[in-house]
PDB file of C-alpha atoms in Angstrom:
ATOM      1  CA  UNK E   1      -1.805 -14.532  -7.585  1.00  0.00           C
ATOM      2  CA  UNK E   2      -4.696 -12.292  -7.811  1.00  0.00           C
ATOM      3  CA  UNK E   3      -6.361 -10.039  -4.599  1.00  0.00           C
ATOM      4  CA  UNK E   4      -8.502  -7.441  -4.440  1.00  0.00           C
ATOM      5  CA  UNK E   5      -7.091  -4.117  -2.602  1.00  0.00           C
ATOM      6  CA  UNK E   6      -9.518  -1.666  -1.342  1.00  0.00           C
ATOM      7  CA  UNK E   7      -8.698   2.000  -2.117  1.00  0.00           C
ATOM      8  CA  UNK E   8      -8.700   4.220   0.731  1.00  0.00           C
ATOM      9  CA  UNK E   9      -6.053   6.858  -0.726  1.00  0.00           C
ATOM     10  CA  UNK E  10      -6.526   7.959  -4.110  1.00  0.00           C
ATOM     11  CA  UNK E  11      -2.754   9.128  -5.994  1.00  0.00           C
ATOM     12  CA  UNK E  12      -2.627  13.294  -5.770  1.00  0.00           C
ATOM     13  CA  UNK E  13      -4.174  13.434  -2.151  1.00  0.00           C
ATOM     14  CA  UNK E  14      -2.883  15.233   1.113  1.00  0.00           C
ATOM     15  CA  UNK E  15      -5.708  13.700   2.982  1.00  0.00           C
ATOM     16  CA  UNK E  16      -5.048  10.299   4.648  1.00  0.00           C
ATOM     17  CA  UNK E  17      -8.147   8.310   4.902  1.00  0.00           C
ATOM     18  CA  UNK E  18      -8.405   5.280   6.673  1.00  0.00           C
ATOM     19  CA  UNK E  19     -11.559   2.445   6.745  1.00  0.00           C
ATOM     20  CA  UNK E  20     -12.727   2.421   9.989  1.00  0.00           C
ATOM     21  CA  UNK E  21     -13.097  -1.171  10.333  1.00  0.00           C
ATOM     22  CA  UNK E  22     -16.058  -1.456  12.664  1.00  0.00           C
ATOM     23  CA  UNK E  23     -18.490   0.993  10.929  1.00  0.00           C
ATOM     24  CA  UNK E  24     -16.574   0.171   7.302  1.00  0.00           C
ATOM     25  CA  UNK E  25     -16.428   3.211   6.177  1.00  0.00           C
ATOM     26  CA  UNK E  26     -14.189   5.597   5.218  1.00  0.00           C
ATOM     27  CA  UNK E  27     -12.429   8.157   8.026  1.00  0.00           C
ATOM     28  CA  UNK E  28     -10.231  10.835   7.328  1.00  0.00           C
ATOM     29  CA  UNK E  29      -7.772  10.553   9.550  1.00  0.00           C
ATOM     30  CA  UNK E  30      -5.571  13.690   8.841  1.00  0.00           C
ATOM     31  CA  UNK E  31      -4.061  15.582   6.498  1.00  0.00           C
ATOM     32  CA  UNK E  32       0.119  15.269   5.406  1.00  0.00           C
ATOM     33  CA  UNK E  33       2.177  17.149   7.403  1.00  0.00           C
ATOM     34  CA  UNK E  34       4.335  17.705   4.614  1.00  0.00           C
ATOM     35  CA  UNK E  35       3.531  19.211   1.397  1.00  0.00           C
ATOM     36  CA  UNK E  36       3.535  15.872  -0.458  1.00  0.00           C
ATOM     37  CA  UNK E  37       0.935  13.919  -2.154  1.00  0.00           C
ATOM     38  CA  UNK E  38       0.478   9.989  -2.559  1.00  0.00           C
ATOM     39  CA  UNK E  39       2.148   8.891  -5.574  1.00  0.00           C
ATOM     40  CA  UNK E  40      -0.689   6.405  -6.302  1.00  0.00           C
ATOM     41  CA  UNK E  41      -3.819   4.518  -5.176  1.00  0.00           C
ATOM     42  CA  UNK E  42      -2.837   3.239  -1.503  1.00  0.00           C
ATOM     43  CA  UNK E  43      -5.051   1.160   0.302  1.00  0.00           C
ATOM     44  CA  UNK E  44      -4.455  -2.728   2.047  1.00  0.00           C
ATOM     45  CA  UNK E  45      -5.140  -5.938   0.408  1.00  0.00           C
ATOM     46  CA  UNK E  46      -8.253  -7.794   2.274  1.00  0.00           C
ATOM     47  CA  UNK E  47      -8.507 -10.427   4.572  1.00  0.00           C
ATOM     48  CA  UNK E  48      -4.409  -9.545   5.503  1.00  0.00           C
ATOM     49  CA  UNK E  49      -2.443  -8.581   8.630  1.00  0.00           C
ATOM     50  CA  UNK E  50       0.480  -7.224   8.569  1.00  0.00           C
ATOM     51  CA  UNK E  51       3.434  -7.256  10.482  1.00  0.00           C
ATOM     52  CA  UNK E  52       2.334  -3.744  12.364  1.00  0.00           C
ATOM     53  CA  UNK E  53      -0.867  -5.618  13.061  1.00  0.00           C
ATOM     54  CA  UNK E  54      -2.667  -3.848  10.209  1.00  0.00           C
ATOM     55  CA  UNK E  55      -3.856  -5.365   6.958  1.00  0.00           C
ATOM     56  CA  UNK E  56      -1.220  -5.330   4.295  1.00  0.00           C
ATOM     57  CA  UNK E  57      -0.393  -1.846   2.703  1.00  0.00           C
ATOM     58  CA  UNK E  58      -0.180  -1.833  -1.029  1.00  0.00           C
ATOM     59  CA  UNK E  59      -0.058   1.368  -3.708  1.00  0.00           C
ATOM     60  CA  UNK E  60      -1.738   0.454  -7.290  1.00  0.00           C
ATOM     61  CA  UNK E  61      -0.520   1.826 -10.736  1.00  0.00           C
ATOM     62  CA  UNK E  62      -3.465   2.923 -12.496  1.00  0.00           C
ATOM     63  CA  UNK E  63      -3.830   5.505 -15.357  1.00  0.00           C
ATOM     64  CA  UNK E  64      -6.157   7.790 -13.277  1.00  0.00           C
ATOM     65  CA  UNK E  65      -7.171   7.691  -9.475  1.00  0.00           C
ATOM     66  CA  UNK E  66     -10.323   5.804  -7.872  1.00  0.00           C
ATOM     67  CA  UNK E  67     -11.924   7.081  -5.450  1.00  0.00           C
ATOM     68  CA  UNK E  68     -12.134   5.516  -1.085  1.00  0.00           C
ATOM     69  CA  UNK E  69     -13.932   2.642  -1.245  1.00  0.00           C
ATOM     70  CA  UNK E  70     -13.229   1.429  -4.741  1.00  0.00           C
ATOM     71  CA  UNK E  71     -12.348  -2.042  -4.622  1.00  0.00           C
ATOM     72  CA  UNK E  72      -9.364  -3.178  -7.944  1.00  0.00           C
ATOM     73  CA  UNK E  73      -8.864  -6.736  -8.757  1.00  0.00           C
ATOM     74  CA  UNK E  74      -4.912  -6.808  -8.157  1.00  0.00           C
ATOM     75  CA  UNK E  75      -1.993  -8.468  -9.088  1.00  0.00           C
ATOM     76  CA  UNK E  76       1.767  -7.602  -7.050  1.00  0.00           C
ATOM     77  CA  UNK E  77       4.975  -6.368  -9.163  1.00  0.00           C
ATOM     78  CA  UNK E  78       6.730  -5.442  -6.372  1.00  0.00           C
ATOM     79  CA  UNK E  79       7.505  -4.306  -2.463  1.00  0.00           C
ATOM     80  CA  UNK E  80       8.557  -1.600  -0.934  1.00  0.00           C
ATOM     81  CA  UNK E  81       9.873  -3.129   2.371  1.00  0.00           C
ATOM     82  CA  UNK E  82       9.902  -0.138   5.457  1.00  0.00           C
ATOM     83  CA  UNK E  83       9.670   0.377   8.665  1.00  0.00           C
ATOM     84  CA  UNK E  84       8.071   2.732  10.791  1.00  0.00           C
ATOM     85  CA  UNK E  85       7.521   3.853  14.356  1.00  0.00           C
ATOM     86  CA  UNK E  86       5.573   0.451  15.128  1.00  0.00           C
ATOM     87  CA  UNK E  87       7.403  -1.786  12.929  1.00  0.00           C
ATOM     88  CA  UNK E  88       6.993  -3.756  10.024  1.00  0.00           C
ATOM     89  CA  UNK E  89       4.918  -1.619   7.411  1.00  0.00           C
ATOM     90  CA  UNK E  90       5.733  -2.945   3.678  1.00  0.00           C
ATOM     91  CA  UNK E  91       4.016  -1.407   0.954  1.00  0.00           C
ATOM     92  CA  UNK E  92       2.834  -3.743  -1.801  1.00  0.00           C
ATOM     93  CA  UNK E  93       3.061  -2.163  -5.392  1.00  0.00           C
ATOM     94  CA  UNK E  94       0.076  -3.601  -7.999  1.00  0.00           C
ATOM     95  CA  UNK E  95      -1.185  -3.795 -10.977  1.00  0.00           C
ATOM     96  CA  UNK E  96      -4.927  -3.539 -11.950  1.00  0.00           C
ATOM     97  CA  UNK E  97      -5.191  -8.129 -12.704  1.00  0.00           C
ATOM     98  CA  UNK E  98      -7.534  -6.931 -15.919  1.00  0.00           C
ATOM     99  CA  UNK E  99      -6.115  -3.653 -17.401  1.00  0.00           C
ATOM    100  CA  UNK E 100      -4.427  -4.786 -20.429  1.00  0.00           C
ATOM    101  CA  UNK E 101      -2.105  -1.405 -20.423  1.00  0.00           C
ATOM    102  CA  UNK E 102      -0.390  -2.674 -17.626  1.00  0.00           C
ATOM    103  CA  UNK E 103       0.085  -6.120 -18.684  1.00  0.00           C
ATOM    104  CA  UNK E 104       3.709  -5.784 -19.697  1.00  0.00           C
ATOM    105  CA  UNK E 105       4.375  -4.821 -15.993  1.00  0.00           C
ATOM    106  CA  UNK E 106       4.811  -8.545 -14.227  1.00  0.00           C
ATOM    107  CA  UNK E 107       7.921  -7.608 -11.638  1.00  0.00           C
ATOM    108  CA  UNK E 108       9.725  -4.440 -10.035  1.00  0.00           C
ATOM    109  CA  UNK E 109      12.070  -3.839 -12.684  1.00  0.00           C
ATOM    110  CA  UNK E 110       9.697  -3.537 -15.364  1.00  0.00           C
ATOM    111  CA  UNK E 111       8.418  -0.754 -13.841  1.00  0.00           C
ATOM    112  CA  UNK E 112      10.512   2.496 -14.492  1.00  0.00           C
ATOM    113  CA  UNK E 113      13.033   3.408 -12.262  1.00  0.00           C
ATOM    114  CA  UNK E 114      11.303   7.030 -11.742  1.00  0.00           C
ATOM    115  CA  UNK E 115       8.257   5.867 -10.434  1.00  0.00           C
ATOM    116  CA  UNK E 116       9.733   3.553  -7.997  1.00  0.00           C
ATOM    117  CA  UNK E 117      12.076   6.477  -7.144  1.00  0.00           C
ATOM    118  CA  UNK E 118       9.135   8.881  -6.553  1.00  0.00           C
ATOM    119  CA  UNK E 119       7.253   6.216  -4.386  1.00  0.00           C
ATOM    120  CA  UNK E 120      10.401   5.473  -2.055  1.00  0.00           C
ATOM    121  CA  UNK E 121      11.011   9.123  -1.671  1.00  0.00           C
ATOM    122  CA  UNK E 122       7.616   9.797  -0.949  1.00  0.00           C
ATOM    123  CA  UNK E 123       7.484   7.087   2.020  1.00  0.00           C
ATOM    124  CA  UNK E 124      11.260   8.252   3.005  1.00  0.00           C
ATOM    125  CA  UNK E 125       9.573  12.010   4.059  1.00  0.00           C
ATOM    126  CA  UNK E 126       5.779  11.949   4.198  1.00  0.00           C
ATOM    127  CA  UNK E 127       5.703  11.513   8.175  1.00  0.00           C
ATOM    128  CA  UNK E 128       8.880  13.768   8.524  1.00  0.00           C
ATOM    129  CA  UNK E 129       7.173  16.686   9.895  1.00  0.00           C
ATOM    130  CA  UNK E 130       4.826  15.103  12.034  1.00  0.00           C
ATOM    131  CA  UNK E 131       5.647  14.408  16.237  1.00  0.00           C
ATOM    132  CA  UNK E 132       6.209  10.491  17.428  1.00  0.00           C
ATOM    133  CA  UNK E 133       6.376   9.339  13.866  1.00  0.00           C
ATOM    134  CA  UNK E 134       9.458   7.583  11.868  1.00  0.00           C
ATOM    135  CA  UNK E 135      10.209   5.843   8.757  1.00  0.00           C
ATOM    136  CA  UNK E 136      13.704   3.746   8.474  1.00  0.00           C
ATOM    137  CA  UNK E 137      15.547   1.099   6.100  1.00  0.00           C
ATOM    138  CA  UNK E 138      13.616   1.099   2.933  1.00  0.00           C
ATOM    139  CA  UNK E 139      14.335  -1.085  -0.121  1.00  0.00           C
ATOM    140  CA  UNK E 140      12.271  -2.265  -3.272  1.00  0.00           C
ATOM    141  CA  UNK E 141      12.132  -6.233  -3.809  1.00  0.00           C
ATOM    142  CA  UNK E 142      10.286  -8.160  -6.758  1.00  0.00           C
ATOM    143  CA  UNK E 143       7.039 -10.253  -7.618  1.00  0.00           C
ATOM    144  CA  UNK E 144       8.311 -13.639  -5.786  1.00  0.00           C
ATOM    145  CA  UNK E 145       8.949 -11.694  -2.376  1.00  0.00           C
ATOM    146  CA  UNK E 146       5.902  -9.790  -2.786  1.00  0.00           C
ATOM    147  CA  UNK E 147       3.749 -12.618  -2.764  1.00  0.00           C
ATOM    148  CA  UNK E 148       5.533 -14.625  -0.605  1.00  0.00           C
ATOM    149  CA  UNK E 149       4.430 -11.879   2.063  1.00  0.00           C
ATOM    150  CA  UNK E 150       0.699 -11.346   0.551  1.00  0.00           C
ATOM    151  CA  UNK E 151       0.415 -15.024   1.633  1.00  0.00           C
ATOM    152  CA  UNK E 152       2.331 -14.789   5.026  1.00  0.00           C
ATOM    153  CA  UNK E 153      -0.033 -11.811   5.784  1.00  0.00           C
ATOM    154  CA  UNK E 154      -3.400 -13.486   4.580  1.00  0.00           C
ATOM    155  CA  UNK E 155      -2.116 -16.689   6.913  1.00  0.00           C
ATOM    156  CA  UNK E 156      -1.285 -14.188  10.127  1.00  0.00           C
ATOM    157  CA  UNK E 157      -5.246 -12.807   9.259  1.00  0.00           C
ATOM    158  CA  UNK E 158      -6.620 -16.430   9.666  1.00  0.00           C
ATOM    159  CA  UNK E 159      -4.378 -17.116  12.614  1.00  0.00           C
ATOM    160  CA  UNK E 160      -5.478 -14.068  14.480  1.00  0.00           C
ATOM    161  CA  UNK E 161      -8.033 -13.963  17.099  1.00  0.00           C
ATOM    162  CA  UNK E 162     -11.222 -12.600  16.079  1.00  0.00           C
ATOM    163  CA  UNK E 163     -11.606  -8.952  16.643  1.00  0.00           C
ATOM    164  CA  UNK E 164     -14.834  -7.330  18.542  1.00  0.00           C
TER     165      UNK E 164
END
């Protein structure tokens, strides 16, 4: 299953930018409270919704960050299932579908425990200093649960009244 994930975060950044989805372009919406940075590219697969009634969160491996906007041709290894203050807010963790230095990586536990250790602790504390917001319960599943929810998501997008 291949998807293309649109870049709003690149890895190394305080700043959280978000698309602003009726002008389409990119926001900042603040900087971390904390002193941490995002472990990689984060951004949201297209044409998803997510359970928090945003489009599907996913982080992408790459050997050196994008840039907002930049659009990667994905494929999924992995979930980080979490919640936060409003819910449901998994993170999907890709692959670039083309880069063949990352085609040994095809589920979670091919990729090394450190990484998915500095991800999870990342998303355990990034929103701890901040007022109103929460993360709980966080565990890392495979490929087949992965896109089992890519597909739940892009089905919940279809299904959803159109927005104005």
């Amino acid at each position: 299953m291949e998807f293309d994930v649109l870049v709003e975060i690149p890895k190394g950044q305080r700043n959280k930018y978000e698309v602003d989805h009726e002008s389409g372009r990119i926001r900042l919406d603040r900087m971390l409270f904390t002193s941490t940075q995002y472990p990689a590219d984060y951004g949201f697969i297209e044409d998803t919704l997510g359970e928090d009634g945003d489009p599907l969160d996913a982080l992408v491996l790459l050997q050196e960050p994008t840039f907002p906007g930049c659009l990667i041709k994905c494929r999924a290894v992995g979930m980080f299932r979490m919640t936060d203050e409003k819910g449901g807010d998994d993170k999907v963790l890709c692959v670039p579908a083309t880069d063949p230095r990352m085609e040994h990586i095809r589920d979670i536990h091919h990729v090394p425990e450190f990484d998915r250790l500095e991800i999870q602790h990342f998303f355990e504390v990034y929103k701890d200093l901040e007022p109103g917001k929460s993360v709980e319960g966080a565990n890392w599943v495979g490929r087949v649960e992965a896109e089992e929810e890519i597909a739940r998501s892009i089905k919940r997008a279809e299904e959803a009244p159109p927005q104005h």
